[in-house]
Coordinates of C-alpha atoms and ligand atoms in Angstrom, one line a residue:
M272 CA 0.0 0.0 0.0
G273 CA 1.2 3.5 -0.7
D274 CA 0.5 6.8 1.0
S275 CA -2.5 7.5 3.3
A276 CA -4.4 10.5 4.7
E277 CA -7.6 11.0 6.7
T278 CA -9.1 13.3 4.0
V279 CA -8.0 13.5 0.4
I280 CA -9.2 16.0 -2.2
V281 CA -8.9 15.1 -5.9
G282 CA -8.4 18.2 -8.0
G283 CA -6.7 21.5 -7.1
G284 CA -9.0 23.8 -9.1
I285 CA -11.4 26.3 -7.6
A286 CA -13.5 23.8 -5.6
G287 CA -10.6 21.7 -4.4
L288 CA -8.4 24.5 -3.1
A289 CA -11.4 26.4 -1.6
V290 CA -12.6 23.3 0.4
A291 CA -9.0 22.6 1.6
I292 CA -8.8 26.2 2.9
A293 CA -12.3 26.1 4.5
L294 CA -11.5 22.8 6.2
R295 CA -8.1 24.1 7.4
Q296 CA -9.9 27.1 9.0
R297 CA -11.8 24.5 11.1
G298 CA -8.6 22.6 12.0
V299 CA -9.0 19.8 9.4
E300 CA -5.8 19.1 7.4
T301 CA -6.2 17.6 4.0
V302 CA -4.1 16.5 1.0
V303 CA -5.0 17.8 -2.5
L304 CA -4.0 15.6 -5.4
E305 CA -3.7 17.8 -8.6
Q306 CA -2.9 16.3 -12.0
A307 CA -1.1 19.4 -13.4
S308 CA 2.6 19.6 -12.6
E309 CA 2.5 23.4 -12.2
L310 CA 0.1 26.2 -12.1
R311 CA -0.2 27.5 -15.7
E312 CA -2.3 30.3 -17.2
I313 CA -5.2 28.2 -18.4
G314 CA -8.9 29.0 -18.7
A315 CA -8.6 32.7 -19.6
G316 CA -11.0 34.9 -17.5
F317 CA -13.7 34.6 -15.0
L318 CA -16.6 36.7 -13.8
L319 CA -17.3 36.2 -10.1
G320 CA -20.6 37.3 -8.7
P321 CA -21.2 38.7 -5.2
N322 CA -22.0 35.2 -3.9
G323 CA -18.6 33.8 -5.0
C324 CA -16.8 36.9 -3.7
A325 CA -18.5 36.5 -0.3
V326 CA -17.1 33.0 0.0
L327 CA -13.6 34.2 -1.1
E328 CA -13.8 36.9 1.6
R329 CA -14.5 34.2 4.3
L330 CA -11.6 32.1 2.9
G331 CA -9.3 35.1 3.2
A332 CA -8.5 35.1 -0.5
L333 CA -10.5 38.1 -1.7
A334 CA -7.9 40.8 -0.6
G335 CA -5.1 38.9 -2.4
L336 CA -7.2 38.7 -5.6
R337 CA -8.3 42.4 -5.5
A338 CA -4.7 43.5 -4.9
G339 CA -3.5 41.5 -8.0
H340 CA -5.1 41.3 -11.4
S341 CA -8.8 41.8 -11.1
V342 CA -11.3 44.5 -11.8
S343 CA -14.4 45.4 -9.8
V344 CA -17.6 45.1 -11.9
P345 CA -20.3 47.5 -10.7
R346 CA -22.5 46.9 -13.7
W347 CA -23.1 44.2 -16.3
E348 CA -24.4 45.4 -19.7
L349 CA -26.4 43.3 -22.2
R350 CA -26.4 44.7 -25.7
D351 CA -27.5 43.5 -29.2
M352 CA -25.0 42.8 -31.9
K353 CA -25.1 46.5 -33.1
G354 CA -24.2 47.6 -29.6
R355 CA -27.6 49.0 -28.6
L356 CA -28.2 48.6 -24.8
L357 CA -30.8 46.0 -23.9
S358 CA -30.3 46.0 -20.1
A359 CA -27.9 47.1 -17.4
L360 CA -27.7 45.0 -14.3
T361 CA -26.2 46.5 -11.1
I362 CA -25.8 43.2 -9.3
P363 CA -23.5 44.1 -6.4
R364 CA -25.0 46.2 -3.5
D365 CA -23.2 48.2 -0.8
G366 CA -20.3 46.2 0.7
E367 CA -20.6 43.5 -2.0
H368 CA -18.0 42.7 -4.7
S369 CA -18.3 41.4 -8.2
L370 CA -15.0 40.8 -10.0
S371 CA -13.6 40.1 -13.4
T372 CA -10.3 38.2 -13.1
R373 CA -8.2 35.5 -14.6
R374 CA -8.6 31.9 -13.7
S375 CA -4.9 31.6 -12.9
D376 CA -5.1 34.7 -10.6
L377 CA -8.0 33.2 -8.7
Q378 CA -6.2 29.9 -8.4
A379 CA -3.0 31.7 -7.2
A380 CA -5.0 33.7 -4.6
L381 CA -6.5 30.4 -3.2
L382 CA -3.1 28.6 -3.3
A383 CA -1.5 31.5 -1.3
C384 CA -3.9 30.6 1.6
L385 CA -2.6 27.0 1.9
P386 CA 0.7 25.7 3.2
R387 CA 2.9 24.5 0.2
E388 CA 2.8 20.8 1.3
T389 CA -1.0 20.6 1.2
V390 CA -1.2 20.5 -2.6
L391 CA 0.7 17.7 -4.4
P392 CA 1.1 18.5 -8.1
G393 CA 1.7 15.9 -10.8
C394 CA -0.8 13.5 -9.2
E395 CA -3.3 12.4 -11.8
V396 CA -5.9 10.1 -10.2
I397 CA -7.3 7.7 -12.7
R398 CA -9.5 5.4 -10.5
G399 CA -11.1 5.1 -7.1
S400 CA -12.6 2.1 -5.3
F401 CA -13.9 1.4 -1.8
A402 CA -11.4 -0.4 0.5
S403 CA -11.5 -1.6 4.1
G404 CA -10.9 1.6 6.1
G405 CA -12.0 4.0 3.3
V406 CA -11.2 4.6 -0.3
T407 CA -8.3 3.7 -2.5
L408 CA -7.2 6.1 -5.2
T409 CA -5.0 4.9 -8.0
L410 CA -2.7 7.4 -9.8
A411 CA -1.6 7.4 -13.4
D412 CA 2.0 6.5 -12.4
G413 CA 0.8 3.5 -10.4
R414 CA 1.0 5.0 -6.9
E415 CA -1.9 4.5 -4.5
W416 CA -3.4 6.6 -1.8
L417 CA -5.7 5.3 1.0
A418 CA -8.1 7.9 2.5
R419 CA -10.9 7.6 5.0
R420 CA -12.9 10.2 3.1
V421 CA -12.5 11.6 -0.4
I422 CA -13.7 14.9 -1.8
I423 CA -14.0 14.7 -5.6
A424 CA -13.3 18.1 -7.2
D425 CA -11.7 17.2 -10.5
G426 CA -14.0 19.2 -12.7
A427 CA -16.8 18.6 -15.3
H428 CA -15.1 15.6 -17.0
S429 CA -14.2 14.0 -13.7
K430 CA -12.5 10.6 -14.0
I431 CA -13.2 9.6 -10.4
R432 CA -16.9 10.4 -10.7
A433 CA -17.0 7.6 -13.3
S434 CA -15.5 5.1 -10.7
F435 CA -18.4 5.7 -8.3
W436 CA -21.2 7.1 -10.5
P437 CA -20.7 5.3 -13.8
G438 CA -22.4 6.4 -17.0
R439 CA -22.8 10.1 -16.1
E440 CA -21.1 12.3 -18.7
P441 CA -21.9 16.0 -19.6
H442 CA -24.4 16.5 -22.5
Y443 CA -23.5 18.8 -25.4
L444 CA -25.9 21.7 -25.7
G445 CA -25.5 22.5 -29.4
Y446 CA -23.1 25.5 -29.2
I447 CA -19.4 26.0 -28.9
G448 CA -17.7 28.5 -26.6
W449 CA -14.4 30.3 -27.4
R450 CA -12.4 32.2 -24.8
G451 CA -9.2 34.2 -24.8
L452 CA -7.2 37.0 -23.2
V453 CA -5.7 39.9 -25.1
D454 CA -2.8 42.1 -24.0
H455 CA -4.8 45.2 -24.6
V456 CA -7.8 47.2 -23.2
P457 CA -10.0 48.9 -25.7
A458 CA -10.5 52.7 -25.2
G459 CA -13.5 53.3 -22.9
W460 CA -13.2 49.8 -21.3
E461 CA -10.7 50.6 -18.5
G462 CA -13.2 51.1 -15.7
G463 CA -14.6 47.7 -14.9
R464 CA -17.1 47.7 -17.8
V465 CA -18.5 44.2 -18.6
C466 CA -20.7 43.5 -21.6
E467 CA -22.4 40.6 -23.3
S468 CA -23.9 41.1 -26.7
W469 CA -26.5 38.8 -28.3
G470 CA -26.9 38.1 -32.0
H471 CA -28.6 35.4 -34.0
G472 CA -27.2 32.1 -32.8
R473 CA -24.1 33.9 -31.5
R474 CA -22.9 36.0 -28.6
F475 CA -19.8 37.9 -27.7
G476 CA -18.6 39.0 -24.2
I477 CA -16.0 41.5 -23.1
A478 CA -14.5 41.9 -19.6
P479 CA -11.2 43.7 -18.8
V480 CA -9.4 41.7 -16.0
G481 CA -6.7 44.2 -14.9
G482 CA -3.0 44.4 -15.7
G483 CA -3.7 45.8 -19.2
R484 CA -5.5 42.6 -20.3
T485 CA -9.0 41.9 -21.6
Y486 CA -10.9 38.6 -21.3
W487 CA -13.4 37.9 -24.1
Y488 CA -15.6 35.0 -24.9
A489 CA -17.9 34.0 -27.8
S490 CA -20.4 31.3 -28.7
A491 CA -22.0 30.0 -31.8
N492 CA -24.4 27.1 -32.7
V493 CA -22.6 24.1 -34.2
A494 CA -24.2 20.7 -34.9
G495 CA -23.1 17.9 -32.6
P496 CA -21.0 15.9 -35.1
N497 CA -18.8 19.0 -35.8
C498 CA -18.4 20.3 -32.3
R499 CA -14.9 19.1 -31.8
D500 CA -13.6 20.5 -35.2
R501 CA -11.2 23.3 -34.4
V502 CA -12.3 26.8 -35.5
G503 CA -9.5 29.3 -35.9
I504 CA -9.4 33.0 -35.1
D505 CA -9.8 33.9 -38.8
Q506 CA -13.1 32.1 -38.9
L507 CA -14.3 33.9 -35.8
R508 CA -13.3 37.3 -37.4
E509 CA -15.5 36.4 -40.3
D510 CA -18.4 35.2 -38.2
F511 CA -18.4 38.3 -36.0
A512 CA -17.8 40.8 -38.8
G513 CA -20.2 43.7 -38.6
W514 CA -20.6 43.4 -34.8
H515 CA -20.2 46.5 -32.6
A516 CA -16.8 47.9 -31.6
P517 CA -14.5 46.7 -30.1
V518 CA -15.3 43.1 -31.2
A519 CA -13.2 43.2 -34.3
E520 CA -10.4 45.1 -32.5
I521 CA -10.2 42.3 -29.9
L522 CA -10.3 39.5 -32.3
D523 CA -7.6 41.2 -34.4
T524 CA -5.2 41.2 -31.5
M525 CA -6.0 37.6 -30.4
P526 CA -3.2 35.0 -31.1
D527 CA -4.7 32.0 -32.8
A528 CA -2.5 29.6 -30.8
E529 CA -4.0 30.8 -27.5
L530 CA -7.6 30.5 -28.5
L531 CA -9.5 28.1 -26.2
Q532 CA -12.5 26.2 -27.6
H533 CA -15.0 24.2 -25.6
P534 CA -18.2 22.4 -26.7
I535 CA -20.7 23.8 -24.2
S536 CA -22.2 21.0 -22.1
D537 CA -23.9 20.4 -18.8
L538 CA -25.1 17.6 -16.6
I539 CA -28.3 17.3 -14.6
P540 CA -27.0 17.1 -11.0
P541 CA -27.2 13.5 -9.8
R542 CA -29.8 12.6 -7.1
S543 CA -27.1 11.8 -4.7
W544 CA -23.7 13.5 -4.5
Q545 CA -22.2 11.2 -1.8
I546 CA -21.9 7.5 -1.0
E547 CA -21.9 6.3 2.6
E548 CA -20.1 9.4 3.9
K549 CA -16.9 8.2 2.2
V550 CA -16.9 10.0 -1.2
V551 CA -18.6 13.3 -2.1
L552 CA -18.7 15.3 -5.3
I553 CA -18.3 19.1 -5.3
G554 CA -18.0 21.9 -7.9
D555 CA -18.2 21.0 -11.6
A556 CA -17.6 17.3 -10.8
A557 CA -21.0 17.3 -9.0
H558 CA -22.9 19.7 -11.3
P559 CA -21.3 21.0 -14.5
L560 CA -23.4 24.1 -15.3
S561 CA -23.5 25.7 -18.7
P562 CA -21.6 29.0 -18.5
N563 CA -24.6 31.3 -19.3
L564 CA -24.9 32.7 -15.8
G565 CA -21.1 32.9 -15.2
Q566 CA -21.7 31.0 -12.0
G567 CA -19.6 27.8 -12.2
A568 CA -16.8 29.1 -10.1
S569 CA -19.1 30.8 -7.6
M570 CA -21.1 27.5 -7.2
A571 CA -17.8 25.7 -6.7
L572 CA -16.9 28.2 -3.9
E573 CA -20.3 28.0 -2.3
D574 CA -20.1 24.1 -2.3
A575 CA -16.6 24.2 -0.7
W576 CA -17.8 26.5 2.1
E577 CA -21.0 24.6 2.8
L578 CA -19.2 21.2 2.9
A579 CA -16.7 22.5 5.4
L580 CA -19.5 24.0 7.6
Q581 CA -21.0 20.5 7.8
W582 CA -17.8 18.6 8.2
G583 CA -17.8 17.8 11.9
R584 CA -21.2 16.0 11.8
P585 CA -21.4 12.2 11.3
D586 CA -23.8 12.8 8.3
A587 CA -21.7 15.8 6.9
M588 CA -21.8 14.7 3.3
A589 CA -25.6 14.0 3.3
Q590 CA -26.3 17.3 5.0
F591 CA -24.1 19.1 2.5
E592 CA -26.0 17.5 -0.4
R593 CA -29.4 18.3 1.2
K594 CA -28.4 22.0 1.6
R595 CA -27.0 22.4 -1.9
R596 CA -29.2 20.3 -4.1
W597 CA -32.2 22.6 -4.8
R598 CA -30.1 25.7 -5.3
L599 CA -28.0 23.9 -7.9
R600 CA -31.0 22.5 -9.6
K601 CA -32.6 26.0 -10.0
L602 CA -29.4 27.5 -11.3
W603 CA -28.7 24.6 -13.6
A604 CA -32.2 25.0 -15.1
L605 CA -32.0 28.8 -15.4
S606 CA -28.6 28.6 -17.0
R607 CA -29.7 26.0 -19.5
W608 CA -32.8 28.0 -20.4
L609 CA -30.9 31.3 -20.7
G610 CA -28.4 29.6 -23.1
T611 CA -31.2 28.3 -25.3
M612 CA -32.6 31.8 -25.5
I613 CA -29.3 33.5 -26.2
Q614 CA -28.5 31.0 -28.9
W615 CA -31.8 31.5 -30.8
E616 CA -31.3 31.9 -34.5
N617 CA -34.8 32.8 -35.7
P618 CA -34.7 36.6 -36.4
L619 CA -38.3 37.0 -35.2
L620 CA -37.6 35.2 -31.9
C621 CA -34.4 37.2 -31.5
R622 CA -36.2 40.5 -32.1
G623 CA -38.9 39.6 -29.6
R624 CA -36.2 38.6 -27.0
D625 CA -34.3 41.9 -27.5
V626 CA -37.5 44.0 -27.3
Q627 CA -38.5 42.3 -24.1
M628 CA -35.1 42.9 -22.6
R629 CA -35.2 46.5 -23.6
V630 CA -38.6 47.3 -22.2
M631 CA -38.0 45.5 -18.9
P632 CA -36.9 48.1 -16.4
D633 CA -33.2 47.5 -15.3
A634 CA -34.3 47.4 -11.7
V635 CA -36.6 44.4 -12.5
A636 CA -33.9 42.5 -14.4
T637 CA -31.4 43.3 -11.6
A638 CA -33.9 42.1 -8.9
M639 CA -34.5 38.8 -10.8
M640 CA -30.8 38.1 -11.1
R641 CA -30.1 39.0 -7.5
R642 CA -32.7 36.4 -6.4
F643 CA -30.5 33.7 -7.9
L644 CA -27.1 35.2 -7.0
R645 CA -27.8 36.2 -3.4
H646 CA -26.1 33.9 -1.0
E647 CA -25.1 34.5 2.6
P648 CA -22.4 31.9 3.6
G649 CA -23.0 30.8 7.2
Y650 CA -20.3 31.1 9.8
T651 CA -20.5 28.0 12.0
A652 CA -21.9 24.5 11.7
Ligands
FAD936 C1 -16.6 28.6 -21.9 C2 -16.7 28.6 -20.4 C3 -16.8 29.9 -19.7 C4 -16.9 29.9 -18.3 N1 -17.0 31.2 -17.7 C5 -17.2 31.2 -16.4 C6 -17.3 32.5 -15.7 O1 -17.3 33.6 -16.3 N2 -17.5 32.5 -14.4 C7 -17.6 31.3 -13.7 O2 -17.8 31.4 -12.4 N3 -17.4 30.1 -14.3 C8 -17.2 30.0 -15.6 N4 -17.1 28.8 -16.2 C9 -17.2 27.6 -15.4 C10 -15.9 27.4 -14.5 O3 -14.8 27.2 -15.3 C11 -16.1 26.1 -13.6 O4 -17.4 26.0 -13.1 C12 -15.2 26.1 -12.4 O5 -13.8 26.2 -12.9 C13 -15.4 24.9 -11.6 O6 -14.4 24.7 -10.7 P1 -13.9 23.2 -10.2 O7 -12.9 23.4 -9.2 O8 -15.1 22.4 -9.9 O9 -13.4 22.5 -11.6 P2 -12.1 23.0 -12.4 O10 -11.8 24.4 -12.3 O11 -12.2 22.3 -13.7 O12 -10.9 22.2 -11.6 C14 -10.6 20.9 -11.7 C15 -9.2 20.6 -11.2 O13 -9.0 19.2 -11.1 C16 -7.8 18.8 -11.8 N5 -8.0 17.5 -12.3 C17 -8.8 17.1 -13.4 N6 -8.7 15.7 -13.5 C18 -7.9 15.3 -12.5 C19 -7.4 14.0 -12.1 N7 -7.8 12.9 -12.8 N8 -6.6 13.9 -11.1 C20 -6.2 15.0 -10.4 N9 -6.6 16.3 -10.7 C21 -7.4 16.4 -11.7 C22 -7.7 19.9 -12.9 O14 -6.3 20.0 -13.4 C23 -8.2 21.1 -12.2 O15 -7.1 21.8 -11.5 C24 -16.9 28.7 -17.6 C25 -16.8 27.5 -18.2 C26 -16.7 27.4 -19.6 C27 -16.5 26.1 -20.3

C-alpha cells in the first residue's frame, strides 16, 4: 500500500483549493492531489458574482485577488450585436463585490492561503474504489493513496466520478464557446465595464481583467458531429464581422495559438452526490453548469464553504447535499434556459427577445438576477 491520509481532495481547481482552505480554518488538514505539474495560465478569464466573492472573503482570498489582477464590476451590460443597450444590471450592492479576473489569478489567490505541502502537483488520479478503512485512489503513475474520506473536485469531466457514479457524462448543448485573453484594453473599457452582446445564434462577451488585459468570450451554434472540429481565429473574425466595436479590435489582437475552444455542455446534478459518507462530489464534478450565468466558479466556492461547515457532523456529506441540491437544480435549469434563448437563430424570436429585454426596467432585471445570485455563507456549523 502507498500513502495515506484522513481526507484527500482530488483536483486542485477552484472547488478543491477552496474546500482545503475552509476545512483548514476548522482545524482539518487535507491533501490535495492535482494532475497538473505546475500552475499555468489556463482557462482565460472569470466573472465572479457577489456570492462567489462573499465566500472568497471568508476564505481570506479576496484581498489577495483584489490586490492583484482583477477589476471590480459595478454593472453588467447586455447589448445587441449592433451595440444597442438591452439592459444594465447593477448586481453588487453596498459592501458586496463582483469581480472580473483571470482563472490563474483566482487559483493563485487560493493557493496562497494554503501551506505548500497541502497541494501535491503531478498526481493524476485515474480510478477510485472502496477499500477496508475507506477509499483507494490509483494514480496514473501506479502509486496508490488510501483515505478515510475523499472529496472529488476534478471538474466537469471527472474521471473519479465515473468510478463511483458510472455512466454520467456531460451532455453537449448544441453550441461551442471560445475564450481568450488579449494584452490590450480597448478605449473606454478601462473602468470595470463588462458587456455581453446577443446576435442570432451567436454571442460575444468582453471583460477587462486588470493588468492591461481583456478577457473575451464568444459562442455559436454548431451541430453535434462537428463540435470538436477546431475553429481558428480567422473564422471567428468572419463570423463576427459587422458586430459593434470593439469586437473586431479584440479578435484582431488575439493570437490563434492561445484560442480556447469548448463544446458547451452540462449535466443534470445526480440525485445523490455522496456515498456512505466516504466520497462526495463538489464543484463541476457534481454539477457541471452551462456557463450562461457565469456562476460555475461561484457555485464551486459555495459548495466548498457549505461542505466545510457541515464537516464535523457524522452525516456531513448527506447534509451538504441536502443544503445544496435545490439551489444547484434551480441555477442549472436557469442557466440552460438562458443559453437556449441567447442562442436562438430565428430573427423573429431574437427580435422579440431583444425588445422584451429593452422594455424590462433595469431594476426588475437586476432584482431577478439577484434572487439567484444572493447567498449568505454561514459562519458556523
Ligand atoms: C466557456 C466557459 C466559460 C466559463 N465562464 C465562467 C465565468 O465567467 N464565471 C464562472 O464562475 N465560471 C465560468 N465557467 C465555469 C468554471 O470554469 C467552472 O465552473 C469552475 O472552474 C469549476 O471549478 P472546479 O474546481 O469544480 O473545476 P475545475 O476548475 O475544472 O478544476 C478541476 C481541477 O481538477 C484537476 N484534475 C482534473 N482531473 C484530474 C485528475 N484525474 N486527477 C487529479 N486532478 C485532476 C484539474 O487539473 C483542475 O485543476 C466557464 C466554463 C466554460 C466552459
